[in-house]
Amino acid sequence: MIFCFLGDSIVNGLRDEECKGWAGRLCSELCAAGKNVTCYNLGVRREKSLEVSQRWQAESAARELSFEETRYVFSYGTGDMAVREGKQGASLEEVEANTRKILESCQKSKTLFVGPPPVANPEHTARNSELSDRLQALCDEYSVPFCNMFEHIEDLTAYVQNVVASDGIHPSGAGYEMIAQAVASWKPWQEFVQD
């Protein structure tokens, strides 16, 4: 199987001392369990939903093989909800439209969506939480499982403390491990990785 993880710098694993992020940790666990998988981390720093929607098909197609099934994991939103120089990256409606475009394009493929986690700034965290709720509803429309980080990270307080000690947006390795554990214990992921 081929797994393509598509999204932003939190997918990429920025600030992780081991340069693995949560996606790399999940893939390491699969390999340790004897799974024959090829994993591509296609997270790009500072990207928002629009950029992901514009590039995901070409980037994934370049990694597909005719004899292997390719499965997709999308995760973004923190950049969309960030406010820089007084302007938010994207509106909730824009993120929904970009996500709808993605979900409509990959209906024939096995796909998961992992929502944005909290950050240090409470207002930004509230926007991420609202976006998660809206993305979950949208994913439900397309029967795509959605992992809401606000519900699945076991200790949100510890996670936020980890982010605060980093750069306020990205966790360190310990925080990425919390995300990886949240996804690994999620039933749709466990089903997703089965042959």
PDB file of C-alpha atoms in Angstrom, residues 4-182:
ATOM      1  CA  CYS A   4       0.075   9.956   0.915  1.00  0.00           C
ATOM      2  CA  PHE A   5      -0.195  12.418   3.796  1.00  0.00           C
ATOM      3  CA  LEU A   6      -1.198  15.799   2.386  1.00  0.00           C
ATOM      4  CA  GLY A   7      -1.410  19.060   4.256  1.00  0.00           C
ATOM      5  CA  ASP A   8       0.486  21.762   6.077  1.00  0.00           C
ATOM      6  CA  SER A   9       3.541  22.133   8.323  1.00  0.00           C
ATOM      7  CA  ILE A  10       1.893  20.128  11.109  1.00  0.00           C
ATOM      8  CA  VAL A  11       1.675  17.216   8.676  1.00  0.00           C
ATOM      9  CA  ASN A  12       5.276  17.909   7.672  1.00  0.00           C
ATOM     10  CA  GLY A  13       6.392  17.718  11.314  1.00  0.00           C
ATOM     11  CA  LEU A  14       7.971  21.150  11.655  1.00  0.00           C
ATOM     12  CA  ARG A  15       9.803  21.541  15.002  1.00  0.00           C
ATOM     13  CA  ASP A  16      10.036  17.788  15.576  1.00  0.00           C
ATOM     14  CA  GLU A  17      13.541  16.959  16.765  1.00  0.00           C
ATOM     15  CA  GLU A  18      13.322  13.607  14.975  1.00  0.00           C
ATOM     16  CA  CYS A  19      11.905  15.103  11.744  1.00  0.00           C
ATOM     17  CA  LYS A  20       9.155  12.468  11.718  1.00  0.00           C
ATOM     18  CA  GLY A  21       6.031  14.357  12.743  1.00  0.00           C
ATOM     19  CA  TRP A  22       2.872  12.413  13.456  1.00  0.00           C
ATOM     20  CA  ALA A  23       2.721  10.917   9.960  1.00  0.00           C
ATOM     21  CA  GLY A  24       6.237   9.509  10.222  1.00  0.00           C
ATOM     22  CA  ARG A  25       5.474   8.041  13.619  1.00  0.00           C
ATOM     23  CA  LEU A  26       2.371   6.298  12.294  1.00  0.00           C
ATOM     24  CA  CYS A  27       4.315   4.878   9.357  1.00  0.00           C
ATOM     25  CA  SER A  28       7.176   3.724  11.595  1.00  0.00           C
ATOM     26  CA  GLU A  29       4.645   1.855  13.695  1.00  0.00           C
ATOM     27  CA  LEU A  30       3.200   0.167  10.601  1.00  0.00           C
ATOM     28  CA  CYS A  31       6.643  -0.885   9.408  1.00  0.00           C
ATOM     29  CA  ALA A  32       7.532  -2.213  12.853  1.00  0.00           C
ATOM     30  CA  ALA A  33       4.349  -4.303  12.703  1.00  0.00           C
ATOM     31  CA  GLY A  34       5.532  -5.845   9.439  1.00  0.00           C
ATOM     32  CA  LYS A  35       3.250  -3.902   7.073  1.00  0.00           C
ATOM     33  CA  ASN A  36       4.535  -3.487   3.534  1.00  0.00           C
ATOM     34  CA  VAL A  37       3.844   0.224   3.093  1.00  0.00           C
ATOM     35  CA  THR A  38       5.345   3.171   1.262  1.00  0.00           C
ATOM     36  CA  CYS A  39       4.662   6.480   2.979  1.00  0.00           C
ATOM     37  CA  TYR A  40       4.953   9.946   1.480  1.00  0.00           C
ATOM     38  CA  ASN A  41       4.839  12.999   3.716  1.00  0.00           C
ATOM     39  CA  LEU A  42       3.496  15.743   1.447  1.00  0.00           C
ATOM     40  CA  GLY A  43       3.040  18.370   4.125  1.00  0.00           C
ATOM     41  CA  VAL A  44       4.189  21.856   3.084  1.00  0.00           C
ATOM     42  CA  ARG A  45       5.016  24.675   5.460  1.00  0.00           C
ATOM     43  CA  ARG A  46       2.568  27.602   5.576  1.00  0.00           C
ATOM     44  CA  GLU A  47       0.140  25.951   3.201  1.00  0.00           C
ATOM     45  CA  LYS A  48      -3.574  26.447   3.487  1.00  0.00           C
ATOM     46  CA  SER A  49      -6.482  24.445   2.128  1.00  0.00           C
ATOM     47  CA  LEU A  50      -6.421  26.240  -1.223  1.00  0.00           C
ATOM     48  CA  GLU A  51      -2.839  25.227  -1.965  1.00  0.00           C
ATOM     49  CA  VAL A  52      -3.473  21.647  -0.876  1.00  0.00           C
ATOM     50  CA  SER A  53      -6.554  21.452  -3.118  1.00  0.00           C
ATOM     51  CA  GLN A  54      -4.526  22.728  -6.072  1.00  0.00           C
ATOM     52  CA  ARG A  55      -1.573  20.363  -5.761  1.00  0.00           C
ATOM     53  CA  TRP A  56      -2.714  17.129  -4.185  1.00  0.00           C
ATOM     54  CA  GLN A  57      -3.686  15.250  -7.342  1.00  0.00           C
ATOM     55  CA  ALA A  58      -0.475  15.966  -9.264  1.00  0.00           C
ATOM     56  CA  GLU A  59       1.725  15.228  -6.244  1.00  0.00           C
ATOM     57  CA  SER A  60      -0.080  11.993  -5.481  1.00  0.00           C
ATOM     58  CA  ALA A  61      -0.158  10.864  -9.118  1.00  0.00           C
ATOM     59  CA  ALA A  62       3.631  11.144  -9.291  1.00  0.00           C
ATOM     60  CA  ARG A  63       3.861   8.600  -6.463  1.00  0.00           C
ATOM     61  CA  GLU A  64       1.237   6.088  -7.575  1.00  0.00           C
ATOM     62  CA  LEU A  65       2.070   2.630  -8.882  1.00  0.00           C
ATOM     63  CA  SER A  66      -0.221   0.541 -11.051  1.00  0.00           C
ATOM     64  CA  PHE A  67       0.211  -2.523  -8.839  1.00  0.00           C
ATOM     65  CA  GLU A  68      -0.254  -0.784  -5.449  1.00  0.00           C
ATOM     66  CA  GLU A  69      -3.302   0.856  -3.926  1.00  0.00           C
ATOM     67  CA  THR A  70      -2.816   4.490  -2.906  1.00  0.00           C
ATOM     68  CA  ARG A  71      -4.655   5.812   0.150  1.00  0.00           C
ATOM     69  CA  TYR A  72      -4.886   9.445   1.229  1.00  0.00           C
ATOM     70  CA  VAL A  73      -4.760  11.260   4.564  1.00  0.00           C
ATOM     71  CA  PHE A  74      -5.515  14.988   4.509  1.00  0.00           C
ATOM     72  CA  SER A  75      -4.871  17.412   7.349  1.00  0.00           C
ATOM     73  CA  TYR A  76      -4.827  21.199   7.343  1.00  0.00           C
ATOM     74  CA  GLY A  77      -6.652  24.215   8.726  1.00  0.00           C
ATOM     75  CA  THR A  78      -4.309  25.857  11.208  1.00  0.00           C
ATOM     76  CA  GLY A  79      -2.852  28.097   8.503  1.00  0.00           C
ATOM     77  CA  ASP A  80      -6.315  28.925   7.204  1.00  0.00           C
ATOM     78  CA  MET A  81      -7.389  30.035  10.663  1.00  0.00           C
ATOM     79  CA  ALA A  82      -4.175  31.942  11.463  1.00  0.00           C
ATOM     80  CA  VAL A  83      -4.294  35.731  11.542  1.00  0.00           C
ATOM     81  CA  ARG A  84      -1.216  37.447  10.110  1.00  0.00           C
ATOM     82  CA  GLU A  85      -0.953  41.214   9.794  1.00  0.00           C
ATOM     83  CA  GLY A  86      -4.617  41.505  10.748  1.00  0.00           C
ATOM     84  CA  LYS A  87      -5.901  39.135   8.073  1.00  0.00           C
ATOM     85  CA  GLN A  88      -7.135  35.569   8.511  1.00  0.00           C
ATOM     86  CA  GLY A  89      -5.704  33.039   6.050  1.00  0.00           C
ATOM     87  CA  ALA A  90      -9.118  31.949   4.793  1.00  0.00           C
ATOM     88  CA  SER A  91     -12.735  32.067   5.868  1.00  0.00           C
ATOM     89  CA  LEU A  92     -14.549  29.005   7.133  1.00  0.00           C
ATOM     90  CA  GLU A  93     -16.569  29.006   3.932  1.00  0.00           C
ATOM     91  CA  GLU A  94     -13.440  29.104   1.774  1.00  0.00           C
ATOM     92  CA  VAL A  95     -11.934  26.145   3.628  1.00  0.00           C
ATOM     93  CA  GLU A  96     -15.183  24.241   3.219  1.00  0.00           C
ATOM     94  CA  ALA A  97     -15.218  24.957  -0.528  1.00  0.00           C
ATOM     95  CA  ASN A  98     -11.594  23.858  -0.935  1.00  0.00           C
ATOM     96  CA  THR A  99     -12.262  20.719   1.077  1.00  0.00           C
ATOM     97  CA  ARG A 100     -15.383  19.889  -0.893  1.00  0.00           C
ATOM     98  CA  LYS A 101     -13.309  20.097  -4.078  1.00  0.00           C
ATOM     99  CA  ILE A 102     -10.808  17.614  -2.607  1.00  0.00           C
ATOM    100  CA  LEU A 103     -13.442  15.213  -1.301  1.00  0.00           C
ATOM    101  CA  GLU A 104     -15.294  15.183  -4.607  1.00  0.00           C
ATOM    102  CA  SER A 105     -12.044  14.339  -6.421  1.00  0.00           C
ATOM    103  CA  CYS A 106     -11.088  11.358  -4.273  1.00  0.00           C
ATOM    104  CA  GLN A 107     -14.413   9.612  -3.777  1.00  0.00           C
ATOM    105  CA  LYS A 108     -13.138   6.392  -5.357  1.00  0.00           C
ATOM    106  CA  SER A 109     -10.101   6.186  -3.067  1.00  0.00           C
ATOM    107  CA  LYS A 110      -9.721   5.285   0.587  1.00  0.00           C
ATOM    108  CA  THR A 111      -9.400   8.635   2.344  1.00  0.00           C
ATOM    109  CA  LEU A 112      -9.165   9.965   5.894  1.00  0.00           C
ATOM    110  CA  PHE A 113      -9.135  13.489   7.269  1.00  0.00           C
ATOM    111  CA  VAL A 114      -7.314  14.546  10.443  1.00  0.00           C
ATOM    112  CA  GLY A 115      -8.486  17.887  11.826  1.00  0.00           C
ATOM    113  CA  PRO A 116      -6.309  20.746  13.068  1.00  0.00           C
ATOM    114  CA  PRO A 117      -5.150  20.600  16.701  1.00  0.00           C
ATOM    115  CA  PRO A 118      -5.223  23.405  19.276  1.00  0.00           C
ATOM    116  CA  VAL A 119      -2.474  26.015  19.357  1.00  0.00           C
ATOM    117  CA  ALA A 120      -1.157  28.364  22.055  1.00  0.00           C
ATOM    118  CA  ASN A 121      -3.399  31.318  21.177  1.00  0.00           C
ATOM    119  CA  PRO A 122      -6.932  30.766  22.596  1.00  0.00           C
ATOM    120  CA  GLU A 123      -8.672  32.708  19.810  1.00  0.00           C
ATOM    121  CA  HIS A 124      -6.830  30.763  17.130  1.00  0.00           C
ATOM    122  CA  THR A 125      -7.632  27.538  18.968  1.00  0.00           C
ATOM    123  CA  ALA A 126     -11.331  28.475  19.023  1.00  0.00           C
ATOM    124  CA  ARG A 127     -11.246  29.039  15.263  1.00  0.00           C
ATOM    125  CA  ASN A 128      -9.515  25.672  14.749  1.00  0.00           C
ATOM    126  CA  SER A 129     -12.196  24.014  16.871  1.00  0.00           C
ATOM    127  CA  GLU A 130     -15.027  25.617  14.918  1.00  0.00           C
ATOM    128  CA  LEU A 131     -13.363  24.639  11.651  1.00  0.00           C
ATOM    129  CA  SER A 132     -13.004  21.054  12.906  1.00  0.00           C
ATOM    130  CA  ASP A 133     -16.733  20.861  13.592  1.00  0.00           C
ATOM    131  CA  ARG A 134     -17.546  22.166  10.124  1.00  0.00           C
ATOM    132  CA  LEU A 135     -15.039  19.891   8.397  1.00  0.00           C
ATOM    133  CA  GLN A 136     -16.417  16.926  10.308  1.00  0.00           C
ATOM    134  CA  ALA A 137     -19.916  17.692   9.020  1.00  0.00           C
ATOM    135  CA  LEU A 138     -18.573  18.036   5.487  1.00  0.00           C
ATOM    136  CA  CYS A 139     -16.613  14.778   5.689  1.00  0.00           C
ATOM    137  CA  ASP A 140     -19.769  13.067   6.955  1.00  0.00           C
ATOM    138  CA  GLU A 141     -21.493  14.114   3.714  1.00  0.00           C
ATOM    139  CA  TYR A 142     -18.863  12.241   1.726  1.00  0.00           C
ATOM    140  CA  SER A 143     -18.539   9.301   4.136  1.00  0.00           C
ATOM    141  CA  VAL A 144     -14.904  10.208   4.828  1.00  0.00           C
ATOM    142  CA  PRO A 145     -13.857   9.469   8.419  1.00  0.00           C
ATOM    143  CA  PHE A 146     -12.766  12.609  10.286  1.00  0.00           C
ATOM    144  CA  CYS A 147     -10.480  12.525  13.335  1.00  0.00           C
ATOM    145  CA  ASN A 148     -11.243  15.558  15.485  1.00  0.00           C
ATOM    146  CA  MET A 149      -8.080  16.343  17.451  1.00  0.00           C
ATOM    147  CA  PHE A 150     -10.072  18.204  20.086  1.00  0.00           C
ATOM    148  CA  GLU A 151     -11.802  14.923  20.910  1.00  0.00           C
ATOM    149  CA  HIS A 152      -9.029  12.403  20.264  1.00  0.00           C
ATOM    150  CA  ILE A 153      -5.847  13.815  21.794  1.00  0.00           C
ATOM    151  CA  GLU A 154      -5.843  12.138  25.192  1.00  0.00           C
ATOM    152  CA  ASP A 155      -4.490  15.102  27.196  1.00  0.00           C
ATOM    153  CA  LEU A 156      -5.217  18.396  25.432  1.00  0.00           C
ATOM    154  CA  THR A 157      -3.723  20.425  28.288  1.00  0.00           C
ATOM    155  CA  ALA A 158      -0.393  18.608  28.000  1.00  0.00           C
ATOM    156  CA  TYR A 159      -0.485  18.990  24.222  1.00  0.00           C
ATOM    157  CA  VAL A 160      -1.044  22.754  24.424  1.00  0.00           C
ATOM    158  CA  GLN A 161       1.732  23.070  27.020  1.00  0.00           C
ATOM    159  CA  ASN A 162       4.022  21.299  24.567  1.00  0.00           C
ATOM    160  CA  VAL A 163       3.041  23.729  21.788  1.00  0.00           C
ATOM    161  CA  VAL A 164       3.561  26.733  24.084  1.00  0.00           C
ATOM    162  CA  ALA A 165       7.069  25.495  24.874  1.00  0.00           C
ATOM    163  CA  SER A 166       7.759  25.217  21.139  1.00  0.00           C
ATOM    164  CA  ASP A 167       6.713  28.079  18.828  1.00  0.00           C
ATOM    165  CA  GLY A 168       3.052  28.416  19.764  1.00  0.00           C
ATOM    166  CA  ILE A 169       1.798  26.593  16.662  1.00  0.00           C
ATOM    167  CA  HIS A 170       3.853  23.439  16.196  1.00  0.00           C
ATOM    168  CA  PRO A 171       4.547  20.826  18.867  1.00  0.00           C
ATOM    169  CA  SER A 172       7.878  19.217  19.526  1.00  0.00           C
ATOM    170  CA  GLY A 173       8.367  15.484  19.090  1.00  0.00           C
ATOM    171  CA  ALA A 174       6.403  14.723  22.261  1.00  0.00           C
ATOM    172  CA  GLY A 175       3.398  16.624  20.922  1.00  0.00           C
ATOM    173  CA  TYR A 176       3.586  14.909  17.555  1.00  0.00           C
ATOM    174  CA  GLU A 177       3.627  11.618  19.426  1.00  0.00           C
ATOM    175  CA  MET A 178       0.347  12.647  21.107  1.00  0.00           C
ATOM    176  CA  ILE A 179      -1.226  13.273  17.698  1.00  0.00           C
ATOM    177  CA  ALA A 180       0.136   9.983  16.356  1.00  0.00           C
ATOM    178  CA  GLN A 181      -1.273   8.082  19.333  1.00  0.00           C
ATOM    179  CA  ALA A 182      -4.656   9.778  18.875  1.00  0.00           C
TER     180      ALA A 182
END
